[in-house]
Amino acid sequence: MAIPFNRPHVIEKEFEYMRDAIERKAICGDGYYTKICHKWFEESLSVEKTLLTHSCTAALEMAAILLDIKPGDEIIMPSYTFVSTANAFVLRGGVPVFVDVNPYTINIDEEQVEKAITEKTKAIVPVHYAGMSCDMDKIIALANKYNIAIIEDAAQGVGSLYKGKPLGTIGVLGAYSFHETKNVISGEGGALLINDSSYVERAEIVREKGTNRSKFFRGEVDKYTWVDVGSSYLPSDLVAAYLYSQLENINKINDKRKYVWNFYNNFFAEYENKGYIRRPVVADYCQHNAHMFFILFNSYDMRYKFISFLKEKGINSVFHYVPLHSSPAGQKYGKTPFAMNVTDKVSDTLVRLPLFYDISDDDLSYIADTIKQFFDDNF
Ligand SMILES: *Cc1c(COP(=O)(O)O)cnc(C)c1O
């Protein structure tokens, strides 16, 4: 048996659409498939404007440019996140201000957010960990009270809802990832969701190397030229073709993931009752996409034993982030105003289990039997 942590999947028409994109003889950015992906998002999520990017990292970088982040501006975010959440702002001279997470949701601790706000605060970046939404009403209330923008890092949240609203459509800007480790994939890939129409025109420019090329192609100007800062943030249409087949099947993908998630959740109930581990907590405002199934051990040592034991048996389970506040670059570029007790503990004790579209029932029973053996041996 060898069960990886993740395995990228082809769900239906990826090859057909990529072939078609090639036959259309236009595989650069903003081709046929990019346009129908944009339309898919705009219609199915009721979002003002969506722009595909080559990664969620790129979408976050665009967000930092669009907000005009200047050297010294502060951006509040959890320390327990991927490096891109912080890097995007650091590239513009911004200072990430790291705060702790809530021990139940593993999402940003709103009380610390309010305490971390200063005159320099320009944005709050809620990261929807494991595709489970942050408590957005609380974050929106703070953003309104202090006049600060919300940029959602919804990399893991494609298909998740907060009180019925898709993640990524709640802040002024939202960022999605289609990296092969996410739910809906295209190898590398991402999207910027623009929920405030005042950003649309400039977003198109920033994404097209700082030129007004998008306007030119629509016939709105008679030549295109360099008008602003920007970079090349758009994906090839081949990537969009792969993605479109996945978007057409998003319910099928997320339903299968929910089936696996529920399997794990039921399996681990007994061990949570015995106090060996803790399972994820799903808040009542959140309808999630089963992006990730994790458990939390009581100690670093027990987690280490667990990962090693599973590895010996051919099962690849993995821990997650090294908190940004304790990383070398996080210490150099960021600020950490408060204690990080929950983040440090979660980082030491959390483990993620294999969860991917074509994991089989046989795989799942093998994983369950192996874990049962681990608990029998160690508790
Ligand atoms: C995956 C991920 C990213 C980066 O996504 P890419 O598409 O690989 O750039 C950013 N933030 C979070 C929270 C992620 O999980």
Coordinates of C-alpha atoms and ligand atoms in Angstrom, one line a residue:
M1 CA 0.0 0.0 0.0
A2 CA 1.2 3.5 -0.8
I3 CA -1.3 6.3 -0.2
P4 CA -0.1 9.8 -0.9
F5 CA -1.4 12.8 0.9
N6 CA -2.7 14.3 -2.3
R7 CA -3.1 13.2 -5.9
P8 CA -4.2 15.6 -8.7
H9 CA -7.1 14.4 -10.7
V10 CA -8.6 14.6 -14.2
I11 CA -12.3 14.7 -13.8
E12 CA -13.9 14.8 -17.2
K13 CA -13.0 17.0 -20.3
E14 CA -9.6 18.4 -19.4
F15 CA -7.9 16.8 -22.4
E16 CA -10.7 17.6 -24.7
Y17 CA -10.8 21.3 -23.7
M18 CA -7.0 21.7 -23.8
R19 CA -6.9 20.2 -27.3
D20 CA -9.7 22.5 -28.3
A21 CA -7.8 25.5 -26.9
I22 CA -4.8 24.5 -29.0
E23 CA -6.9 24.1 -32.1
R24 CA -8.3 27.6 -31.6
K25 CA -4.7 28.7 -32.2
A26 CA -4.7 31.1 -29.2
I27 CA -3.2 29.7 -26.1
C28 CA -2.0 32.9 -24.5
G29 CA -3.9 34.6 -21.7
D30 CA -7.5 35.8 -22.0
G31 CA -8.5 33.4 -24.7
Y32 CA -11.8 31.5 -25.1
Y33 CA -11.5 29.3 -22.0
T34 CA -10.3 32.1 -19.7
K35 CA -13.4 34.1 -20.8
I36 CA -15.8 31.3 -20.1
C37 CA -14.1 30.6 -16.7
H38 CA -14.6 34.3 -15.8
K39 CA -18.3 34.1 -16.8
W40 CA -18.7 30.9 -14.8
F41 CA -17.5 32.7 -11.6
E42 CA -19.4 35.8 -12.3
E43 CA -22.6 33.9 -12.8
S44 CA -22.4 31.2 -10.3
L45 CA -21.0 33.3 -7.5
S46 CA -22.7 36.6 -8.4
V47 CA -19.4 38.3 -8.2
E48 CA -18.9 41.7 -9.8
K49 CA -15.7 40.7 -11.7
T50 CA -13.3 37.7 -11.7
L51 CA -9.9 37.6 -13.3
L52 CA -8.0 34.4 -13.6
T53 CA -4.3 34.6 -12.5
H54 CA -1.5 32.1 -12.6
S55 CA -1.7 31.5 -8.9
C56 CA -3.4 32.7 -5.7
T57 CA 0.0 34.3 -4.9
A58 CA -0.5 36.4 -8.0
A59 CA -4.0 37.4 -7.0
L60 CA -2.8 38.5 -3.5
E61 CA 0.0 40.5 -5.1
M62 CA -2.5 42.2 -7.3
A63 CA -4.6 43.0 -4.2
A64 CA -1.7 44.6 -2.5
I65 CA -1.0 46.8 -5.6
L66 CA -4.7 47.7 -5.9
L67 CA -4.9 48.8 -2.3
D68 CA -1.8 51.0 -2.9
I69 CA 0.1 49.4 -0.1
K70 CA 3.1 51.7 0.8
P71 CA 6.2 51.1 2.9
G72 CA 5.3 51.0 6.5
D73 CA 1.6 50.2 6.0
E74 CA 0.4 47.5 8.3
I75 CA -1.7 44.4 7.2
I76 CA -3.2 42.2 9.9
M77 CA -3.2 38.5 9.2
P78 CA -2.9 35.2 11.1
S79 CA 0.6 33.8 11.6
Y80 CA -0.8 30.4 10.8
T81 CA -1.0 30.7 7.1
F82 CA 1.0 30.1 3.9
V83 CA 3.8 32.5 3.1
S84 CA 2.0 34.1 0.1
T85 CA -0.5 35.8 2.4
A86 CA 2.4 37.9 3.8
N87 CA 4.8 38.0 0.9
A88 CA 2.3 39.8 -1.4
F89 CA 2.3 42.8 1.0
V90 CA 6.0 42.7 1.9
L91 CA 6.8 43.0 -1.8
R92 CA 5.2 46.5 -1.6
G93 CA 7.0 47.5 1.6
G94 CA 4.0 46.6 3.8
V95 CA 4.4 45.2 7.3
P96 CA 2.5 42.0 8.1
V97 CA 1.1 42.1 11.7
F98 CA 0.7 38.6 12.9
V99 CA -2.0 37.6 15.3
D100 CA -3.1 34.4 16.9
V101 CA -5.9 32.0 15.8
N102 CA -9.0 30.8 17.6
P103 CA -8.3 27.3 19.1
Y104 CA -11.6 25.9 17.7
T105 CA -11.8 27.2 14.2
I106 CA -8.0 27.7 13.6
N107 CA -9.1 31.0 12.0
I108 CA -7.9 34.5 12.9
D109 CA -8.8 35.6 16.4
E110 CA -11.0 38.7 16.0
E111 CA -10.3 40.0 19.5
Q112 CA -6.6 40.2 18.7
V113 CA -7.3 41.8 15.4
E114 CA -9.0 44.8 17.1
K115 CA -6.1 45.1 19.5
A116 CA -3.6 45.1 16.7
I117 CA -5.2 47.9 14.7
T118 CA -3.2 51.1 14.6
E119 CA -3.2 54.3 12.4
K120 CA -1.0 52.4 9.9
T121 CA -3.4 49.5 9.4
K122 CA -4.6 49.3 5.8
A123 CA -6.1 45.8 5.6
I124 CA -7.2 42.7 7.4
V125 CA -6.6 39.4 5.6
P126 CA -8.8 36.7 7.0
V127 CA -7.5 33.3 5.8
H128 CA -10.3 30.7 5.6
Y129 CA -8.3 27.7 6.9
A130 CA -9.3 24.3 5.7
G131 CA -12.0 25.9 3.6
M132 CA -13.9 26.9 6.8
S133 CA -14.9 30.5 6.9
C134 CA -13.7 33.1 9.4
D135 CA -16.4 34.8 11.5
M136 CA -16.9 37.4 8.9
D137 CA -19.5 39.6 10.6
K138 CA -17.1 40.3 13.4
I139 CA -14.3 41.2 10.9
I140 CA -16.6 43.3 8.7
A141 CA -17.7 45.2 11.9
L142 CA -14.1 46.0 12.6
A143 CA -13.3 46.9 9.0
N144 CA -16.2 49.4 9.0
K145 CA -15.4 50.8 12.4
Y146 CA -11.8 51.6 11.5
N147 CA -12.2 52.1 7.8
I148 CA -9.9 49.2 6.8
A149 CA -10.2 47.0 3.7
I150 CA -10.8 43.2 3.9
I151 CA -8.8 41.0 1.5
E152 CA -10.0 37.4 1.8
D153 CA -7.4 34.7 1.3
A154 CA -9.9 32.1 0.2
A155 CA -7.2 29.9 -1.4
Q156 CA -8.7 26.9 0.2
G157 CA -12.3 28.0 0.2
V158 CA -13.5 27.5 -3.4
G159 CA -17.1 26.2 -3.0
S160 CA -17.4 27.1 0.7
L161 CA -20.0 29.5 2.1
Y162 CA -20.3 31.9 5.0
K163 CA -24.0 32.3 6.0
G164 CA -24.9 31.3 2.4
K165 CA -22.3 33.7 0.7
P166 CA -19.4 32.2 -1.2
L167 CA -16.0 32.8 0.4
G168 CA -14.0 35.3 -1.6
T169 CA -17.0 37.4 -2.4
I170 CA -17.3 39.1 1.1
G171 CA -14.2 41.3 1.3
V172 CA -13.4 44.1 -1.2
L173 CA -11.1 41.5 -2.9
G174 CA -10.8 37.8 -2.6
A175 CA -8.1 35.3 -3.8
Y176 CA -8.6 31.7 -4.9
S177 CA -6.1 29.0 -5.6
F178 CA -6.3 26.2 -8.2
H179 CA -3.0 24.6 -7.2
E180 CA -3.1 20.9 -7.5
T181 CA -3.4 20.5 -3.8
K182 CA -6.6 22.4 -3.6
N183 CA -10.2 21.2 -4.5
V184 CA -10.7 22.6 -8.0
I185 CA -7.3 22.4 -9.8
S186 CA -5.3 23.4 -12.8
G187 CA -1.8 22.6 -11.7
E188 CA -0.9 26.1 -10.8
G189 CA -3.7 28.7 -11.0
G190 CA -5.7 31.3 -9.2
A191 CA -8.3 34.0 -9.4
L192 CA -8.8 37.5 -8.1
L193 CA -12.5 38.2 -7.1
I194 CA -13.3 41.9 -7.2
N195 CA -16.4 42.8 -5.2
D196 CA -16.0 46.6 -5.4
S197 CA -16.4 47.8 -9.0
S198 CA -14.1 50.7 -8.4
Y199 CA -11.1 48.3 -8.6
V200 CA -12.1 46.7 -11.9
E201 CA -10.4 48.9 -14.4
R202 CA -7.1 49.2 -12.6
A203 CA -7.1 45.4 -11.9
E204 CA -7.2 44.7 -15.6
I205 CA -4.3 47.0 -16.1
V206 CA -2.2 45.7 -13.3
R207 CA -2.7 42.1 -14.6
E208 CA -1.7 43.0 -18.1
K209 CA 1.8 44.3 -17.2
G210 CA 0.5 47.8 -16.4
T211 CA -0.9 48.4 -19.9
N212 CA -4.5 49.1 -21.1
R213 CA -4.4 46.1 -23.4
S214 CA -7.7 44.8 -22.2
K215 CA -9.4 48.0 -23.2
F216 CA -7.6 47.9 -26.5
F217 CA -8.9 44.4 -27.3
R218 CA -12.4 45.5 -26.5
G219 CA -12.0 48.4 -28.9
E220 CA -12.3 51.0 -26.2
V221 CA -9.0 52.7 -27.0
D222 CA -7.2 52.8 -30.4
K223 CA -3.8 51.9 -29.1
Y224 CA -2.4 50.3 -26.0
T225 CA 0.3 51.7 -23.8
W226 CA 2.0 51.6 -20.4
V227 CA -0.3 53.4 -18.0
D228 CA 0.4 52.0 -14.5
V229 CA 2.6 49.6 -12.5
G230 CA 1.8 45.9 -13.2
S231 CA 3.1 42.5 -14.0
S232 CA 2.1 39.4 -16.0
Y233 CA -0.5 37.8 -13.8
L234 CA -2.6 36.0 -16.3
P235 CA -2.5 32.2 -17.0
S236 CA -2.2 30.5 -20.4
D237 CA -5.5 29.5 -21.9
L238 CA -4.4 25.9 -21.7
V239 CA -4.5 26.2 -17.9
A240 CA -8.0 27.8 -18.1
A241 CA -9.1 24.9 -20.4
Y242 CA -8.1 22.4 -17.7
L243 CA -9.8 24.5 -15.0
Y244 CA -13.1 24.9 -16.9
S245 CA -13.6 21.1 -16.9
Q246 CA -13.1 21.2 -13.1
L247 CA -15.5 24.1 -12.6
E248 CA -18.2 22.2 -14.5
N249 CA -17.7 19.4 -12.0
I250 CA -17.3 21.4 -8.8
N251 CA -20.2 19.7 -7.1
K252 CA -19.0 16.3 -7.9
I253 CA -15.6 17.1 -6.6
N254 CA -16.7 18.7 -3.4
D255 CA -19.3 15.9 -2.8
K256 CA -16.7 13.3 -3.0
R257 CA -14.4 15.2 -0.7
K258 CA -17.3 15.6 1.8
Y259 CA -17.8 11.9 1.7
V260 CA -14.2 11.3 2.6
W261 CA -14.3 14.1 5.2
N262 CA -17.4 12.6 6.9
F263 CA -15.7 9.2 6.9
Y264 CA -12.8 10.5 8.8
N265 CA -15.0 12.6 11.1
N266 CA -17.1 9.6 12.1
F267 CA -14.1 7.4 12.5
F268 CA -12.3 9.8 14.8
A269 CA -15.4 10.5 17.0
E270 CA -14.6 7.6 19.4
Y271 CA -10.9 8.8 19.8
E272 CA -12.0 12.4 20.5
N273 CA -14.4 11.1 23.2
K274 CA -11.5 9.3 24.8
G275 CA -9.5 12.5 24.8
Y276 CA -6.8 11.2 22.5
I277 CA -7.3 13.8 19.8
R278 CA -9.5 16.7 18.7
R279 CA -11.5 16.9 15.5
P280 CA -12.2 20.1 13.4
V281 CA -15.0 22.3 14.7
V282 CA -17.4 23.5 12.0
A283 CA -19.0 26.8 13.1
D284 CA -22.8 27.1 12.5
Y285 CA -22.2 30.0 10.1
C286 CA -20.0 27.9 7.8
Q287 CA -20.8 25.5 5.0
H288 CA -17.4 24.1 4.0
N289 CA -15.9 22.4 1.0
A290 CA -14.1 19.6 2.7
H291 CA -10.8 21.0 1.6
M292 CA -8.9 19.3 4.5
F293 CA -9.4 16.8 7.3
F294 CA -7.1 17.4 10.2
I295 CA -6.8 16.2 13.8
L296 CA -5.0 17.8 16.7
F297 CA -3.0 15.7 19.1
N298 CA -2.3 16.7 22.7
S299 CA 1.5 16.7 22.2
Y300 CA 4.1 17.2 19.6
D301 CA 5.6 13.8 20.5
M302 CA 2.4 11.9 19.9
R303 CA 1.9 13.6 16.5
Y304 CA 5.5 12.7 15.6
K305 CA 4.9 9.1 16.5
F306 CA 1.6 9.1 14.5
I307 CA 3.1 10.5 11.3
S308 CA 6.1 8.1 11.5
F309 CA 3.8 5.1 12.2
L310 CA 1.6 5.9 9.2
K311 CA 4.6 6.5 7.0
E312 CA 6.0 3.0 7.9
K313 CA 2.6 1.6 6.8
G314 CA 2.7 3.5 3.5
I315 CA 0.3 6.3 4.4
N316 CA 1.5 9.9 3.9
S317 CA 0.0 12.2 6.5
V318 CA 1.5 15.7 7.0
F319 CA 1.7 18.5 9.4
H320 CA 1.1 22.1 8.2
Y321 CA 2.5 25.6 8.6
V322 CA 5.6 26.7 10.4
P323 CA 4.0 29.8 11.8
L324 CA 5.1 32.9 9.9
H325 CA 5.9 34.9 13.1
S326 CA 8.6 32.4 14.0
S327 CA 10.0 32.0 10.4
P328 CA 13.2 33.9 9.5
A329 CA 11.5 36.2 6.9
G330 CA 8.5 36.7 9.2
Q331 CA 10.8 37.9 11.9
K332 CA 12.6 40.2 9.5
Y333 CA 9.6 41.8 7.8
G334 CA 6.7 41.3 10.2
K335 CA 5.5 42.4 13.6
T336 CA 4.0 40.1 16.3
P337 CA 2.4 42.3 19.0
F338 CA 0.9 39.5 21.2
A339 CA 1.6 36.0 22.5
M340 CA 1.0 33.2 19.9
N341 CA 0.0 30.4 22.2
V342 CA -2.7 28.8 20.1
T343 CA -0.7 29.1 16.8
D344 CA 2.4 27.6 18.4
K345 CA 0.4 24.7 19.8
V346 CA -1.6 24.0 16.6
S347 CA 1.6 24.1 14.6
D348 CA 3.1 21.4 16.9
T349 CA 0.1 19.1 17.1
L350 CA -2.0 19.3 13.9
V351 CA -1.8 16.6 11.3
R352 CA -3.6 16.3 7.9
L353 CA -4.9 13.1 6.5
P354 CA -4.9 11.9 2.8
L355 CA -7.9 13.5 1.1
F356 CA -8.2 13.7 -2.7
Y357 CA -10.8 13.1 -5.3
D358 CA -10.0 9.5 -6.4
I359 CA -9.1 8.1 -3.0
S360 CA -10.9 4.7 -2.8
D361 CA -13.0 3.0 -0.1
D362 CA -10.2 0.4 0.2
D363 CA -7.7 3.2 0.8
L364 CA -10.0 4.6 3.5
S365 CA -10.5 1.3 5.3
Y366 CA -6.7 0.6 5.2
I367 CA -6.1 4.0 6.7
A368 CA -8.8 3.5 9.4
D369 CA -7.4 0.0 10.3
T370 CA -3.8 1.4 10.5
I371 CA -4.9 4.3 12.7
K372 CA -6.9 2.0 15.0
Q373 CA -3.7 -0.1 15.4
F374 CA -1.8 3.1 16.3
F375 CA -4.3 4.1 19.0
D376 CA -4.4 0.5 20.4
D377 CA -0.6 0.4 20.7
N378 CA -0.2 3.9 22.2
F379 CA -3.0 4.6 24.5
Ligands
LIG1 C1 -2.4 27.5 -1.4 C2 -2.5 28.7 -0.6 C3 -1.9 29.9 -1.2 C4 -1.1 30.0 -2.4 O1 -1.8 29.5 -3.5 P1 -1.0 29.4 -4.9 O2 -2.1 29.2 -5.9 O3 -0.1 28.2 -4.8 O4 -0.2 30.6 -5.1 C5 -2.1 31.1 -0.4 N1 -2.8 31.1 0.7 C6 -3.3 29.9 1.3 C7 -4.0 30.0 2.6 C8 -3.1 28.7 0.6 O5 -3.6 27.6 1.2

